Short mmCIF file of C-alpha atoms in Angstrom, two decimals:
data_model
loop_
_atom_site.label_atom_id
_atom_site.label_comp_id
_atom_site.label_asym_id
_atom_site.label_seq_id
_atom_site.Cartn_x
_atom_site.Cartn_y
_atom_site.Cartn_z
CA MET F 4 7.75 -24.26 7.75
CA ASP F 5 6.50 -27.56 6.36
CA ILE F 6 3.02 -28.25 5.02
CA ALA F 7 1.91 -29.79 8.33
CA THR F 8 2.72 -26.50 10.03
CA VAL F 9 0.79 -24.62 7.35
CA ASN F 10 -2.22 -26.88 7.88
CA ALA F 11 -2.13 -26.26 11.63
CA LEU F 12 -2.32 -22.47 11.30
CA THR F 13 -5.43 -20.64 12.46
CA TYR F 14 -7.07 -18.68 9.67
CA GLU F 15 -5.67 -15.49 11.17
CA ASP F 16 -2.08 -16.73 11.08
CA PHE F 17 -2.62 -18.31 7.65
CA VAL F 18 -3.82 -14.97 6.23
CA ASN F 19 -1.05 -13.08 8.01
CA VAL F 20 1.63 -15.33 6.51
CA LEU F 21 0.15 -16.20 3.09
CA GLY F 22 -2.21 -13.27 2.51
CA ASN F 23 -0.01 -11.70 -0.16
CA VAL F 24 0.91 -14.75 -2.24
CA VAL F 25 -1.50 -13.14 -4.69
CA GLU F 26 -0.66 -9.45 -4.57
CA LYS F 27 -3.03 -7.48 -2.30
CA CYS F 28 -5.63 -10.27 -2.49
CA PRO F 29 -5.76 -11.72 1.06
CA LEU F 30 -9.31 -12.79 0.19
CA ILE F 31 -7.83 -15.60 -1.91
CA ALA F 32 -5.61 -17.07 0.81
CA ALA F 33 -8.44 -16.56 3.30
CA ALA F 34 -10.78 -18.50 1.01
CA VAL F 35 -8.54 -21.51 0.37
CA TRP F 36 -8.00 -21.96 4.12
CA SER F 37 -11.45 -23.60 3.98
CA GLY F 38 -9.88 -26.40 1.91
CA ARG F 39 -7.14 -27.42 4.35
CA PRO F 40 -5.48 -29.79 5.08
CA PHE F 41 -3.25 -29.68 1.99
CA LEU F 42 -1.17 -32.77 1.31
CA THR F 43 1.63 -30.80 -0.32
CA LEU F 44 2.66 -27.29 -1.23
CA THR F 45 1.55 -28.08 -4.77
CA ALA F 46 -1.92 -28.99 -3.50
CA LEU F 47 -2.15 -25.61 -1.75
CA GLU F 48 -0.96 -23.91 -4.92
CA ALA F 49 -3.58 -25.83 -6.92
CA ALA F 50 -6.33 -24.66 -4.56
CA ILE F 51 -5.30 -21.06 -5.17
CA ARG F 52 -5.16 -21.57 -8.93
CA GLU F 53 -8.60 -23.17 -8.94
CA PHE F 54 -10.04 -20.34 -6.90
CA ILE F 55 -8.68 -17.79 -9.36
CA ASP F 56 -9.86 -19.81 -12.36
CA ALA F 57 -13.39 -19.96 -10.94
CA LEU F 58 -13.62 -16.15 -10.69
CA PRO F 59 -15.69 -14.38 -13.34
CA GLU F 60 -13.69 -12.47 -15.96
CA SER F 61 -14.26 -9.25 -14.00
CA GLY F 62 -12.75 -10.96 -10.94
CA LYS F 63 -9.66 -12.00 -12.90
CA GLU F 64 -9.32 -8.40 -14.08
CA GLY F 65 -9.73 -7.37 -10.45
CA VAL F 66 -6.81 -9.59 -9.45
CA LEU F 67 -4.66 -7.95 -12.13
CA ARG F 68 -5.72 -4.45 -11.02
CA CYS F 69 -4.42 -5.17 -7.51
CA HIS F 70 -0.89 -5.32 -8.99
CA PRO F 71 1.39 -2.28 -9.12
CA ASP F 72 3.07 -1.07 -12.28
CA LEU F 73 6.62 -2.26 -12.80
CA ALA F 74 8.97 0.65 -12.05
CA GLY F 75 5.88 2.75 -11.37
CA ARG F 76 4.43 5.12 -8.81
CA ASP F 77 4.49 2.67 -5.90
CA LEU F 78 8.15 1.83 -6.45
CA GLN F 79 9.02 5.52 -6.59
CA SER F 80 7.02 6.40 -3.48
CA GLY F 81 8.13 3.38 -1.45
CA THR F 82 4.61 1.96 -1.16
CA LEU F 83 5.18 -1.42 -2.82
CA THR F 84 4.45 -4.53 -0.76
CA ARG F 85 7.61 -6.20 0.54
CA GLU F 86 7.30 -9.07 -1.93
CA SER F 87 6.81 -6.80 -4.91
CA ARG F 88 9.67 -4.53 -3.88
CA GLU F 89 12.07 -7.47 -3.71
CA GLU F 90 10.86 -8.89 -7.02
CA GLN F 91 11.11 -5.56 -8.85
CA ALA F 92 14.56 -4.88 -7.39
CA GLY F 93 15.71 -8.35 -8.46
CA ALA F 94 14.82 -7.51 -12.06
CA GLY F 95 16.56 -4.14 -11.88
CA MET F 96 13.33 -2.12 -11.94
CA ASP F 97 14.66 0.18 -9.21
CA ALA F 98 17.78 1.03 -11.19
CA LEU F 99 16.59 1.85 -14.71
CA ASN F 100 18.49 4.46 -16.64
CA SER F 101 16.52 7.47 -17.72
CA ALA F 102 15.79 6.21 -21.23
CA ASP F 103 14.54 2.83 -19.99
CA ALA F 104 12.49 4.48 -17.23
CA SER F 105 10.77 6.74 -19.77
CA ARG F 106 10.11 3.86 -22.11
CA MET F 107 8.70 1.73 -19.29
CA ALA F 108 6.41 4.55 -18.11
CA ARG F 109 5.13 5.19 -21.63
CA LEU F 110 4.48 1.51 -22.38
CA ASN F 111 2.83 0.89 -18.98
CA GLN F 112 0.47 3.79 -19.66
CA GLU F 113 -0.28 2.57 -23.17
CA TYR F 114 -0.97 -0.93 -21.84
CA LYS F 115 -3.30 0.30 -19.09
CA GLU F 116 -5.25 2.55 -21.43
CA ARG F 117 -5.67 -0.26 -23.91
CA PHE F 118 -6.69 -3.02 -21.46
CA GLY F 119 -7.94 -1.37 -18.26
CA PHE F 120 -5.55 -3.39 -16.12
CA PRO F 121 -1.78 -3.31 -15.61
CA PHE F 122 0.94 -5.31 -17.32
CA VAL F 123 1.75 -8.23 -15.02
CA ILE F 124 4.82 -10.41 -15.47
CA CYS F 125 6.77 -12.62 -13.09
CA ALA F 126 9.77 -10.35 -12.53
CA ARG F 127 11.81 -13.14 -10.91
CA MET F 128 11.73 -15.08 -14.17
CA ASN F 129 12.71 -12.14 -16.39
CA ASP F 130 15.43 -9.54 -16.69
CA LYS F 131 15.05 -5.90 -17.61
CA ALA F 132 15.51 -6.35 -21.35
CA ASN F 133 13.04 -9.20 -21.47
CA ILE F 134 10.45 -7.28 -19.45
CA LEU F 135 10.66 -4.26 -21.76
CA ARG F 136 10.45 -6.46 -24.84
CA GLN F 137 7.43 -8.38 -23.56
CA LEU F 138 5.65 -5.24 -22.42
CA SER F 139 6.06 -3.78 -25.88
CA GLU F 140 4.90 -6.98 -27.61
CA ARG F 141 1.99 -7.72 -25.30
CA CYS F 142 0.54 -4.23 -25.87
CA GLN F 143 -0.42 -5.58 -29.30
CA ASN F 144 -2.50 -8.51 -28.02
CA GLU F 145 -6.25 -8.81 -27.73
CA ARG F 146 -7.77 -8.00 -24.36
CA ALA F 147 -8.94 -11.56 -23.60
CA VAL F 148 -5.51 -12.94 -24.49
CA GLU F 149 -3.82 -10.46 -22.20
CA ARG F 150 -6.21 -11.12 -19.33
CA ALA F 151 -5.42 -14.83 -19.52
CA ARG F 152 -1.71 -14.16 -19.94
CA GLY F 153 -1.64 -11.81 -16.95
CA ILE F 154 -3.37 -14.43 -14.80
CA GLU F 155 -0.78 -17.04 -15.83
CA GLU F 156 1.91 -14.63 -14.64
CA VAL F 157 0.01 -14.10 -11.36
CA LYS F 158 0.15 -17.86 -10.83
CA LYS F 159 3.91 -17.98 -11.46
CA ILE F 160 4.45 -15.15 -8.98
CA CYS F 161 2.22 -16.98 -6.48
CA ARG F 162 4.20 -20.22 -6.83
CA LEU F 163 7.49 -18.46 -6.11
CA ARG F 164 6.05 -16.54 -3.16
CA LEU F 165 4.62 -19.77 -1.73
CA GLU F 166 7.97 -21.52 -2.09
CA ALA F 167 9.74 -18.65 -0.36
CA LEU F 168 7.34 -18.86 2.58
CA VAL F 169 6.72 -22.57 2.95
CA LEU F 170 10.01 -24.12 1.86
CA THR F 171 12.02 -21.79 4.08
CA ASP F 172 11.77 -21.14 7.79
CA ALA F 173 9.05 -18.55 7.96
CA ALA F 174 8.26 -19.20 11.61
CA ASN F 175 9.40 -15.69 12.44
CA LYS F 176 6.56 -14.34 10.31
CA LEU F 177 3.96 -15.79 12.66
CA MET K 26 -18.01 13.11 -5.39
CA ASP K 27 -21.02 12.26 -7.54
CA ILE K 28 -21.51 9.05 -9.50
CA ALA K 29 -20.28 10.69 -12.73
CA THR K 30 -16.99 11.43 -11.01
CA VAL K 31 -16.81 7.83 -9.78
CA ASN K 32 -17.42 6.56 -13.31
CA ALA K 33 -14.63 8.75 -14.66
CA LEU K 34 -11.99 7.37 -12.28
CA THR K 35 -9.14 5.29 -13.67
CA TYR K 36 -9.05 1.82 -12.15
CA GLU K 37 -6.10 2.92 -10.03
CA ASP K 38 -7.95 5.86 -8.49
CA PHE K 39 -11.13 3.77 -8.16
CA VAL K 40 -9.26 1.10 -6.19
CA ASN K 41 -7.43 3.72 -4.14
CA VAL K 42 -10.68 5.40 -3.13
CA LEU K 43 -13.11 2.45 -2.96
CA GLY K 44 -10.74 -0.47 -2.37
CA ASN K 45 -11.78 -0.90 1.26
CA VAL K 46 -15.56 -0.67 0.97
CA VAL K 47 -15.32 -4.40 1.61
CA GLU K 48 -12.72 -4.73 4.35
CA LYS K 49 -9.25 -5.64 3.00
CA CYS K 50 -10.80 -6.90 -0.26
CA PRO K 51 -9.62 -4.41 -2.92
CA LEU K 52 -10.07 -7.28 -5.40
CA ILE K 53 -13.83 -6.70 -5.19
CA ALA K 54 -13.75 -2.98 -5.99
CA ALA K 55 -11.12 -3.71 -8.66
CA ALA K 56 -13.42 -6.30 -10.22
CA VAL K 57 -16.59 -4.22 -10.36
CA TRP K 58 -14.71 -1.38 -12.10
CA SER K 59 -15.16 -3.57 -15.19
CA GLY K 60 -18.92 -2.92 -14.96
CA ARG K 61 -18.81 0.89 -15.03
CA PRO K 62 -20.52 3.23 -15.79
CA PHE K 63 -22.91 2.95 -12.85
CA LEU K 64 -26.15 4.93 -13.13
CA THR K 65 -26.41 5.43 -9.38
CA LEU K 66 -24.63 4.68 -6.14
CA THR K 67 -27.17 1.91 -5.62
CA ALA K 68 -26.17 0.36 -8.95
CA LEU K 69 -22.53 0.35 -7.86
CA GLU K 70 -23.55 -1.20 -4.55
CA ALA K 71 -25.58 -3.83 -6.41
CA ALA K 72 -22.56 -4.74 -8.55
CA ILE K 73 -20.53 -5.34 -5.39
CA ARG K 74 -23.31 -7.41 -3.80
CA GLU K 75 -23.63 -9.51 -6.95
CA PHE K 76 -19.90 -10.11 -7.09
CA ILE K 77 -19.91 -11.32 -3.49
CA ASP K 78 -23.00 -13.47 -4.02
CA ALA K 79 -21.34 -15.17 -7.00
CA LEU K 80 -18.31 -16.23 -4.95
CA PRO K 81 -18.16 -19.88 -3.89
CA GLU K 82 -18.89 -20.53 -0.22
CA SER K 83 -15.13 -20.61 0.47
CA GLY K 84 -14.86 -17.16 -1.10
CA LYS K 85 -17.60 -15.79 1.13
CA GLU K 86 -15.78 -17.26 4.13
CA GLY K 87 -12.62 -15.62 2.77
CA VAL K 88 -14.36 -12.22 2.76
CA LEU K 89 -15.37 -12.74 6.38
CA ARG K 90 -11.82 -13.80 7.34
CA CYS K 91 -10.47 -10.49 6.04
CA HIS K 92 -12.37 -8.74 8.86
CA PRO K 93 -10.76 -7.97 12.22
CA ASP K 94 -12.27 -9.00 15.53
CA LEU K 95 -14.35 -6.37 17.27
CA ALA K 96 -12.31 -4.97 20.17
CA GLY K 97 -9.57 -7.42 19.21
CA ARG K 98 -5.85 -7.56 18.52
CA ASP K 99 -5.86 -5.04 15.65
CA LEU K 100 -7.72 -2.46 17.69
CA GLN K 101 -5.30 -2.89 20.58
CA SER K 102 -2.21 -2.72 18.38
CA GLY K 103 -3.44 0.18 16.24
CA THR K 104 -3.45 -1.86 13.02
CA LEU K 105 -7.12 -1.53 12.10
CA THR K 106 -7.95 0.05 8.75
CA ARG K 107 -9.15 3.65 9.09
CA GLU K 108 -12.74 2.69 8.30
CA SER K 109 -12.79 -0.14 10.81
CA ARG K 110 -11.19 1.99 13.52
CA GLU K 111 -13.84 4.68 13.13
CA GLU K 112 -16.67 2.15 13.09
CA GLN K 113 -15.42 0.28 16.16
CA ALA K 114 -14.86 3.54 18.05
CA GLY K 115 -18.37 4.70 17.16
CA ALA K 116 -19.78 1.58 18.82
CA GLY K 117 -17.60 2.06 21.90
CA MET K 118 -15.36 -0.92 21.17
CA ASP K 119 -12.27 1.12 22.09
CA ALA K 120 -13.64 1.98 25.53
CA LEU K 121 -14.95 -1.31 26.96
CA ASN K 122 -14.71 -1.79 30.68
CA SER K 123 -12.67 -4.73 31.82
CA ALA K 124 -15.62 -7.10 32.27
CA ASP K 125 -17.04 -6.33 28.81
CA ALA K 126 -13.59 -6.61 27.22
CA SER K 127 -13.07 -10.05 28.75
CA ARG K 128 -16.51 -11.21 27.68
CA MET K 129 -15.97 -9.92 24.14
CA ALA K 130 -12.59 -11.65 23.87
CA ARG K 131 -13.99 -14.94 25.15
CA LEU K 132 -17.03 -14.87 22.84
CA ASN K 133 -14.95 -13.83 19.80
CA GLN K 134 -12.65 -16.79 20.42
CA GLU K 135 -15.56 -19.18 20.88
CA TYR K 136 -17.15 -17.91 17.67
CA LYS K 137 -13.94 -18.27 15.64
CA GLU K 138 -13.26 -21.78 16.93
CA ARG K 139 -16.80 -22.83 16.13
CA PHE K 140 -17.05 -21.34 12.63
CA GLY K 141 -13.52 -20.74 11.32
CA PHE K 142 -14.26 -17.10 10.55
CA PRO K 143 -14.82 -14.02 12.72
CA PHE K 144 -18.04 -12.52 14.01
CA VAL K 145 -18.96 -9.70 11.62
CA ILE K 146 -21.60 -7.11 12.42
CA CYS K 147 -22.24 -3.60 11.14
CA ALA K 148 -20.94 -1.65 14.14
CA ARG K 149 -22.46 1.62 12.94
CA MET K 150 -25.93 0.10 13.26
CA ASN K 151 -25.41 -1.37 16.74
CA ASP K 152 -24.33 -0.25 20.19
CA LYS K 153 -22.12 -2.11 22.63
CA ALA K 154 -24.91 -3.93 24.44
CA ASN K 155 -26.49 -5.06 21.19
CA ILE K 156 -23.17 -6.26 19.77
CA LEU K 157 -22.43 -8.34 22.87
CA ARG K 158 -25.92 -9.80 22.87
CA GLN K 159 -25.81 -10.71 19.18
CA LEU K 160 -22.33 -12.18 19.45
CA SER K 161 -23.53 -14.42 22.26
CA GLU K 162 -26.68 -15.46 20.39
CA ARG K 163 -25.05 -15.98 17.01
CA CYS K 164 -22.48 -18.35 18.52
CA GLN K 165 -25.38 -20.83 18.74
CA ASN K 166 -26.23 -20.75 15.01
CA GLU K 167 -25.36 -23.29 12.34
CA ARG K 168 -22.27 -22.55 10.27
CA ALA K 169 -24.15 -21.97 6.99
CA VAL K 170 -26.57 -19.61 8.72
CA GLU K 171 -23.72 -17.62 10.20
CA ARG K 172 -21.83 -17.45 6.92
CA ALA K 173 -24.88 -15.96 5.23
CA ARG K 174 -25.57 -13.68 8.17
CA GLY K 175 -21.98 -12.42 8.23
CA ILE K 176 -22.14 -11.65 4.50
CA GLU K 177 -25.35 -9.67 5.00
CA GLU K 178 -23.49 -7.60 7.60
CA VAL K 179 -20.57 -7.12 5.17
CA LYS K 180 -23.06 -5.66 2.69
CA LYS K 181 -24.48 -3.24 5.28
CA ILE K 182 -20.95 -2.09 6.16
CA CYS K 183 -20.19 -1.70 2.45
CA ARG K 184 -23.29 0.44 1.86
CA LEU K 185 -22.36 2.84 4.66
CA ARG K 186 -18.73 3.05 3.52
CA LEU K 187 -19.86 3.76 -0.04
CA GLU K 188 -22.21 6.50 1.15
CA ALA K 189 -19.45 8.09 3.19
CA LEU K 190 -17.17 8.17 0.15
CA VAL K 191 -19.51 8.94 -2.70
CA LEU K 192 -22.13 11.15 -1.07
CA THR K 193 -19.50 13.37 0.52
CA ASP K 194 -16.64 15.26 -1.02
CA ALA K 195 -13.93 12.63 -1.24
CA ALA K 196 -11.93 14.45 -3.90
CA ASN K 197 -9.11 14.88 -1.42
CA LYS K 198 -8.67 11.12 -1.31
CA LEU K 199 -7.63 11.03 -4.95
#
């Protein structure tokens, strides 16, 4: 699917195909449709980034809160979105040994209690050891730092999801 | 569930219970959690209204685009959200005769082509005849007028969904 095809989509098809490039936030894809046509994939990505950046701080926290825990309840109960399931599996989150699983659960809980939103990291760019290390380290940050850091990770995830949809043949998703 | 119970919810439970008070926009409930505690249900509703009002025009259009057509594809294929299914059924949208169904489909399409977002109306406050009449009339409006009008309807829907969740015993949804 090239960018011309993306630009020709009705809003309904656009939201159906791209609605989860930001996890569980179809509102964002639905909003940027107003800004079509996009010259390039990067221009579409920029529109999404700008929309997120223009949200109030509560809205950025809201975006983070739409993300599941890594190796958390949704993974265990099979209720992850397709994209998140593939990303978490790629980083080995579905095959943690018991010690790592306990550590992950404890640190996720500590992070959420401290910040009021979940730890978000681009799983495709990190392996299991790196994720555990960063989760542990980032628990020590200030809230505003973590909010901004989480949003940067959301944007990395978004870029990779966009590439997977637009740079490959996603016609069968329409 | 009283407002004290709502205020005591973790963000995860809050989003699970209230995530669809604005159709398919859990980001909005997830964002306003930052503003708890809420003194009353009306204060929670006001926080949601203010969040929506602060969105750029594209964001308001995005909210509208997350709504299904009335008596449309999602109703026919059984993919409406629970709330939307109940609301559409209450207004008789699942039992249109063939002439009304054709008229609704034609007007919905005309509306979407004209405005780039769907016709949104609070189905619980309108019957079939009134919905068809308003759909026909509102197709004639200016885009900015319809965007604002659609958002007012989103807020009415939100109020009724909030009342159904908070003023009744929704503990079993946790």
